[in-house]
PDB file of N, CA and C in Angstrom:
ATOM      1  N   MET A  47      16.656  -0.293 -29.356  1.00 47.00           N
ATOM      2  CA  MET A  47      16.097   0.520 -28.203  1.00 47.00           C
ATOM      3  C   MET A  47      17.191   1.821 -28.433  1.00 47.00           C
ATOM      4  N   MET A  48      16.351   3.078 -28.129  1.00 56.00           N
ATOM      5  CA  MET A  48      17.160   4.429 -28.316  1.00 56.00           C
ATOM      6  C   MET A  48      18.020   4.679 -27.025  1.00 56.00           C
ATOM      7  N   GLN A  49      19.089   4.957 -27.071  1.00 70.00           N
ATOM      8  CA  GLN A  49      20.190   5.223 -25.975  1.00 70.00           C
ATOM      9  C   GLN A  49      20.039   6.870 -25.593  1.00 70.00           C
ATOM     10  N   SER A  50      20.065   7.087 -24.317  1.00 81.00           N
ATOM     11  CA  SER A  50      19.933   8.372 -24.090  1.00 81.00           C
ATOM     12  C   SER A  50      21.381   8.984 -23.504  1.00 81.00           C
ATOM     13  N   SER A  51      21.561  10.273 -23.904  1.00 86.00           N
ATOM     14  CA  SER A  51      22.875  10.576 -23.558  1.00 86.00           C
ATOM     15  C   SER A  51      23.299  10.533 -22.190  1.00 86.00           C
ATOM     16  N   PRO A  52      24.784  10.686 -21.871  1.00 85.00           N
ATOM     17  CA  PRO A  52      25.034  10.550 -20.628  1.00 85.00           C
ATOM     18  C   PRO A  52      24.630  11.719 -19.806  1.00 85.00           C
ATOM     19  N   VAL A  53      24.409  12.829 -20.416  1.00 90.00           N
ATOM     20  CA  VAL A  53      23.881  13.919 -19.688  1.00 90.00           C
ATOM     21  C   VAL A  53      22.353  13.776 -19.221  1.00 90.00           C
ATOM     22  N   ASN A  54      21.757  13.351 -20.274  1.00 91.00           N
ATOM     23  CA  ASN A  54      20.175  13.017 -19.882  1.00 91.00           C
ATOM     24  C   ASN A  54      20.134  11.928 -18.807  1.00 91.00           C
ATOM     25  N   GLN A  55      21.053  10.890 -18.840  1.00 91.00           N
ATOM     26  CA  GLN A  55      21.055   9.959 -17.831  1.00 91.00           C
ATOM     27  C   GLN A  55      21.338  10.448 -16.322  1.00 91.00           C
ATOM     28  N   LYS A  56      22.421  11.373 -16.340  1.00 92.00           N
ATOM     29  CA  LYS A  56      22.657  11.755 -15.078  1.00 92.00           C
ATOM     30  C   LYS A  56      21.542  12.943 -14.615  1.00 92.00           C
ATOM     31  N   ARG A  57      20.778  13.790 -15.513  1.00 95.00           N
ATOM     32  CA  ARG A  57      19.769  14.366 -15.240  1.00 95.00           C
ATOM     33  C   ARG A  57      18.719  13.643 -14.477  1.00 95.00           C
ATOM     34  N   ALA A  58      18.604  12.422 -15.164  1.00 94.00           N
ATOM     35  CA  ALA A  58      17.389  11.483 -14.675  1.00 94.00           C
ATOM     36  C   ALA A  58      17.583  11.176 -13.251  1.00 94.00           C
ATOM     37  N   PHE A  59      18.904  10.554 -13.263  1.00 95.00           N
ATOM     38  CA  PHE A  59      19.291  10.227 -11.862  1.00 95.00           C
ATOM     39  C   PHE A  59      19.268  11.454 -10.691  1.00 95.00           C
ATOM     40  N   GLN A  60      19.461  12.512 -11.180  1.00 96.00           N
ATOM     41  CA  GLN A  60      19.207  13.709 -10.051  1.00 96.00           C
ATOM     42  C   GLN A  60      17.928  13.805  -9.796  1.00 96.00           C
ATOM     43  N   ILE A  61      17.044  13.874 -10.825  1.00 96.00           N
ATOM     44  CA  ILE A  61      15.486  13.865 -10.421  1.00 96.00           C
ATOM     45  C   ILE A  61      15.038  12.773  -9.643  1.00 96.00           C
ATOM     46  N   HIS A  62      15.687  11.353  -9.828  1.00 96.00           N
ATOM     47  CA  HIS A  62      15.140  10.323  -9.154  1.00 96.00           C
ATOM     48  C   HIS A  62      15.587  10.421  -7.564  1.00 96.00           C
ATOM     49  N   THR A  63      16.865  11.196  -7.296  1.00 97.00           N
ATOM     50  CA  THR A  63      17.371  11.280  -6.113  1.00 97.00           C
ATOM     51  C   THR A  63      16.458  12.212  -5.328  1.00 97.00           C
ATOM     52  N   PHE A  64      16.088  13.458  -5.978  1.00 98.00           N
ATOM     53  CA  PHE A  64      15.427  14.634  -5.422  1.00 98.00           C
ATOM     54  C   PHE A  64      13.962  13.872  -4.970  1.00 98.00           C
ATOM     55  N   VAL A  65      13.375  13.140  -5.983  1.00 98.00           N
ATOM     56  CA  VAL A  65      12.064  12.674  -5.714  1.00 98.00           C
ATOM     57  C   VAL A  65      12.015  11.514  -4.328  1.00 98.00           C
ATOM     58  N   PHE A  66      13.184  10.905  -4.402  1.00 98.00           N
ATOM     59  CA  PHE A  66      13.394   9.985  -3.233  1.00 98.00           C
ATOM     60  C   PHE A  66      13.575  10.692  -1.893  1.00 98.00           C
ATOM     61  N   VAL A  67      14.473  11.726  -1.965  1.00 98.00           N
ATOM     62  CA  VAL A  67      14.594  12.482  -0.676  1.00 98.00           C
ATOM     63  C   VAL A  67      13.518  12.994  -0.357  1.00 98.00           C
ATOM     64  N   ALA A  68      12.494  13.719  -1.097  1.00 98.00           N
ATOM     65  CA  ALA A  68      11.363  14.561  -0.846  1.00 98.00           C
ATOM     66  C   ALA A  68      10.335  13.519  -0.198  1.00 98.00           C
ATOM     67  N   THR A  69      10.192  12.416  -0.904  1.00 98.00           N
ATOM     68  CA  THR A  69       9.102  11.368  -0.561  1.00 98.00           C
ATOM     69  C   THR A  69       9.660  10.772   0.790  1.00 98.00           C
ATOM     70  N   MET A  70      10.758  10.394   0.985  1.00 98.00           N
ATOM     71  CA  MET A  70      11.054   9.834   2.292  1.00 98.00           C
ATOM     72  C   MET A  70      11.105  10.857   3.320  1.00 98.00           C
ATOM     73  N   ILE A  71      11.263  12.236   3.263  1.00 98.00           N
ATOM     74  CA  ILE A  71      11.016  13.119   4.352  1.00 98.00           C
ATOM     75  C   ILE A  71       9.585  13.068   4.656  1.00 98.00           C
ATOM     76  N   PHE A  72       8.669  13.249   3.548  1.00 98.00           N
ATOM     77  CA  PHE A  72       7.285  13.151   3.757  1.00 98.00           C
ATOM     78  C   PHE A  72       6.751  12.041   4.569  1.00 98.00           C
ATOM     79  N   LEU A  73       7.267  10.813   3.996  1.00 97.00           N
ATOM     80  CA  LEU A  73       6.925   9.677   4.809  1.00 97.00           C
ATOM     81  C   LEU A  73       7.466   9.399   6.185  1.00 97.00           C
ATOM     82  N   ALA A  74       8.692   9.959   6.389  1.00 97.00           N
ATOM     83  CA  ALA A  74       9.180   9.894   7.834  1.00 97.00           C
ATOM     84  C   ALA A  74       8.326  10.987   8.702  1.00 97.00           C
ATOM     85  N   VAL A  75       8.046  12.024   8.192  1.00 98.00           N
ATOM     86  CA  VAL A  75       7.043  12.814   9.132  1.00 98.00           C
ATOM     87  C   VAL A  75       5.831  12.156   9.257  1.00 98.00           C
ATOM     88  N   LEU A  76       5.152  11.706   8.172  1.00 97.00           N
ATOM     89  CA  LEU A  76       3.869  11.068   8.391  1.00 97.00           C
ATOM     90  C   LEU A  76       3.853   9.908   9.338  1.00 97.00           C
ATOM     91  N   ASN A  77       4.896   8.951   9.178  1.00 97.00           N
ATOM     92  CA  ASN A  77       5.084   7.952  10.049  1.00 97.00           C
ATOM     93  C   ASN A  77       5.375   8.350  11.425  1.00 97.00           C
ATOM     94  N   TYR A  78       6.203   9.430  11.834  1.00 97.00           N
ATOM     95  CA  TYR A  78       6.272   9.867  13.098  1.00 97.00           C
ATOM     96  C   TYR A  78       4.977  10.494  13.902  1.00 97.00           C
ATOM     97  N   THR A  79       4.388  11.202  12.986  1.00 97.00           N
ATOM     98  CA  THR A  79       2.879  11.763  13.499  1.00 97.00           C
ATOM     99  C   THR A  79       2.151  10.574  13.932  1.00 97.00           C
ATOM    100  N   LEU A  80       1.979   9.586  12.939  1.00 95.00           N
ATOM    101  CA  LEU A  80       1.203   8.447  13.498  1.00 95.00           C
ATOM    102  C   LEU A  80       1.598   7.767  14.483  1.00 95.00           C
ATOM    103  N   GLY A  81       2.879   7.499  14.589  1.00 93.00           N
ATOM    104  CA  GLY A  81       3.378   6.799  15.611  1.00 93.00           C
ATOM    105  C   GLY A  81       3.794   5.320  15.163  1.00 93.00           C
ATOM    106  N   GLU A  82       3.956   4.555  16.193  1.00 94.00           N
ATOM    107  CA  GLU A  82       4.371   3.218  16.015  1.00 94.00           C
ATOM    108  C   GLU A  82       3.169   2.266  15.415  1.00 94.00           C
ATOM    109  N   PRO A  83       3.413   1.556  14.616  1.00 95.00           N
ATOM    110  CA  PRO A  83       4.794   0.827  14.287  1.00 95.00           C
ATOM    111  C   PRO A  83       5.351   1.676  13.271  1.00 95.00           C
ATOM    112  N   TYR A  84       6.775   1.812  13.178  1.00 94.00           N
ATOM    113  CA  TYR A  84       7.524   2.612  12.258  1.00 94.00           C
ATOM    114  C   TYR A  84       7.848   1.849  11.069  1.00 94.00           C
ATOM    115  N   TRP A  85       6.866   2.121   9.914  1.00 96.00           N
ATOM    116  CA  TRP A  85       7.073   1.169   8.701  1.00 96.00           C
ATOM    117  C   TRP A  85       7.849   1.930   7.778  1.00 96.00           C
ATOM    118  N   VAL A  86       8.348   3.242   7.978  1.00 96.00           N
ATOM    119  CA  VAL A  86       8.923   3.865   6.819  1.00 96.00           C
ATOM    120  C   VAL A  86      10.287   3.499   6.307  1.00 96.00           C
ATOM    121  N   VAL A  87      10.784   2.556   7.200  1.00 97.00           N
ATOM    122  CA  VAL A  87      12.057   1.857   6.724  1.00 97.00           C
ATOM    123  C   VAL A  87      11.921   0.862   5.581  1.00 97.00           C
ATOM    124  N   TRP A  88      10.748   0.367   5.380  1.00 97.00           N
ATOM    125  CA  TRP A  88      10.376  -0.745   4.352  1.00 97.00           C
ATOM    126  C   TRP A  88      10.494   0.202   3.128  1.00 97.00           C
ATOM    127  N   PRO A  89       9.788   1.204   2.758  1.00 97.00           N
ATOM    128  CA  PRO A  89       9.911   1.819   1.517  1.00 97.00           C
ATOM    129  C   PRO A  89      11.505   2.471   1.255  1.00 97.00           C
ATOM    130  N   LEU A  90      12.158   3.103   2.344  1.00 97.00           N
ATOM    131  CA  LEU A  90      13.228   3.439   2.397  1.00 97.00           C
ATOM    132  C   LEU A  90      14.253   2.429   1.935  1.00 97.00           C
ATOM    133  N   PHE A  91      14.240   1.211   2.348  1.00 97.00           N
ATOM    134  CA  PHE A  91      15.257   0.245   1.821  1.00 97.00           C
ATOM    135  C   PHE A  91      14.586  -0.178   0.433  1.00 97.00           C
ATOM    136  N   GLY A  92      13.541  -0.409   0.332  1.00 97.00           N
ATOM    137  CA  GLY A  92      13.097  -1.000  -1.178  1.00 97.00           C
ATOM    138  C   GLY A  92      13.421   0.195  -2.257  1.00 97.00           C
ATOM    139  N   TRP A  93      13.084   1.511  -2.154  1.00 97.00           N
ATOM    140  CA  TRP A  93      13.482   2.330  -3.037  1.00 97.00           C
ATOM    141  C   TRP A  93      15.011   2.569  -3.051  1.00 97.00           C
ATOM    142  N   GLY A  94      15.504   2.721  -1.900  1.00 97.00           N
ATOM    143  CA  GLY A  94      16.940   3.013  -1.833  1.00 97.00           C
ATOM    144  C   GLY A  94      17.850   1.827  -2.682  1.00 97.00           C
ATOM    145  N   ILE A  95      17.213   0.530  -2.691  1.00 97.00           N
ATOM    146  CA  ILE A  95      17.899  -0.462  -3.512  1.00 97.00           C
ATOM    147  C   ILE A  95      17.745  -0.179  -5.018  1.00 97.00           C
ATOM    148  N   GLY A  96      16.552   0.391  -5.365  1.00 97.00           N
ATOM    149  CA  GLY A  96      16.398   1.018  -6.643  1.00 97.00           C
ATOM    150  C   GLY A  96      17.164   2.162  -6.835  1.00 97.00           C
ATOM    151  N   LEU A  97      17.576   3.106  -6.237  1.00 97.00           N
ATOM    152  CA  LEU A  97      18.351   4.290  -6.503  1.00 97.00           C
ATOM    153  C   LEU A  97      19.617   3.833  -6.517  1.00 97.00           C
ATOM    154  N   ILE A  98      20.166   2.943  -5.674  1.00 96.00           N
ATOM    155  CA  ILE A  98      21.634   2.639  -5.805  1.00 96.00           C
ATOM    156  C   ILE A  98      21.860   2.069  -6.983  1.00 96.00           C
ATOM    157  N   ALA A  99      20.852   1.078  -7.704  1.00 96.00           N
ATOM    158  CA  ALA A  99      21.033   0.494  -8.738  1.00 96.00           C
ATOM    159  C   ALA A  99      21.081   1.434  -9.902  1.00 96.00           C
ATOM    160  N   HIS A 100      20.274   2.593  -9.797  1.00 94.00           N
ATOM    161  CA  HIS A 100      20.117   3.561 -10.901  1.00 94.00           C
ATOM    162  C   HIS A 100      21.614   4.270 -10.849  1.00 94.00           C
ATOM    163  N   TRP A 101      22.184   4.466  -9.751  1.00 95.00           N
ATOM    164  CA  TRP A 101      23.560   5.229  -9.625  1.00 95.00           C
ATOM    165  C   TRP A 101      24.579   4.220 -10.260  1.00 95.00           C
ATOM    166  N   TRP A 102      24.493   2.978  -9.970  1.00 94.00           N
ATOM    167  CA  TRP A 102      25.425   2.038 -10.437  1.00 94.00           C
ATOM    168  C   TRP A 102      25.506   1.999 -11.920  1.00 94.00           C
ATOM    169  N   PHE A 103      24.332   2.052 -12.532  1.00 92.00           N
ATOM    170  CA  PHE A 103      24.401   1.961 -14.088  1.00 92.00           C
ATOM    171  C   PHE A 103      24.719   3.319 -14.695  1.00 92.00           C
ATOM    172  N   VAL A 104      24.444   4.479 -13.941  1.00 91.00           N
ATOM    173  CA  VAL A 104      24.677   5.597 -14.654  1.00 91.00           C
ATOM    174  C   VAL A 104      25.889   6.456 -14.274  1.00 91.00           C
ATOM    175  N   LEU A 105      26.438   6.431 -13.029  1.00 89.00           N
ATOM    176  CA  LEU A 105      27.705   7.102 -12.509  1.00 89.00           C
ATOM    177  C   LEU A 105      28.523   6.130 -11.895  1.00 89.00           C
ATOM    178  N   GLY A 106      28.190   4.946 -11.533  1.00 89.00           N
ATOM    179  CA  GLY A 106      29.182   3.796 -10.783  1.00 89.00           C
ATOM    180  C   GLY A 106      29.776   2.945 -11.749  1.00 89.00           C
ATOM    181  N   PRO A 107      30.345   1.831 -11.325  1.00 88.00           N
ATOM    182  CA  PRO A 107      31.221   0.914 -11.897  1.00 88.00           C
ATOM    183  C   PRO A 107      30.331   0.455 -13.068  1.00 88.00           C
ATOM    184  N   GLY A 108      28.919   0.118 -13.187  1.00 85.00           N
ATOM    185  CA  GLY A 108      28.289  -0.310 -14.141  1.00 85.00           C
ATOM    186  C   GLY A 108      27.878   0.628 -15.267  1.00 85.00           C
ATOM    187  N   ALA A 109      28.503   1.649 -15.215  1.00 82.00           N
ATOM    188  CA  ALA A 109      28.278   2.661 -16.467  1.00 82.00           C
ATOM    189  C   ALA A 109      28.917   2.541 -17.621  1.00 82.00           C
ATOM    190  N   ASN A 110      28.661   2.738 -18.816  1.00 77.00           N
ATOM    191  CA  ASN A 110      29.397   2.537 -19.880  1.00 77.00           C
ATOM    192  C   ASN A 110      30.186   3.646 -20.380  1.00 77.00           C
ATOM    193  N   PRO A 111      31.557   3.605 -20.127  1.00 68.00           N
ATOM    194  CA  PRO A 111      32.407   4.629 -20.513  1.00 68.00           C
ATOM    195  C   PRO A 111      32.491   5.000 -22.051  1.00 68.00           C
ATOM    196  N   SER A 112      32.028   4.012 -22.592  1.00 63.00           N
ATOM    197  CA  SER A 112      32.279   4.273 -24.153  1.00 63.00           C
ATOM    198  C   SER A 112      31.272   5.232 -24.869  1.00 63.00           C
ATOM    199  N   LYS A 113      30.427   5.805 -23.954  1.00 53.00           N
ATOM    200  CA  LYS A 113      29.268   6.684 -24.500  1.00 53.00           C
ATOM    201  C   LYS A 113      30.075   8.208 -24.674  1.00 53.00           C
TER     202      LYS A 113
END
């Protein structure tokens, strides 16, 4: 498997974070407009776990410093 550079990995994480925030804002506004039940917390938690895992392996303790 081909390894990407730390710069590319960091850029991918930044894009992931931007798309996450933009989508969550859109979903929160949509959910607020539609009213109860407030379901937006479920994609927030699910995708948030994925974003935290991405951070963990790119910038956090799980990152490989030897690259």
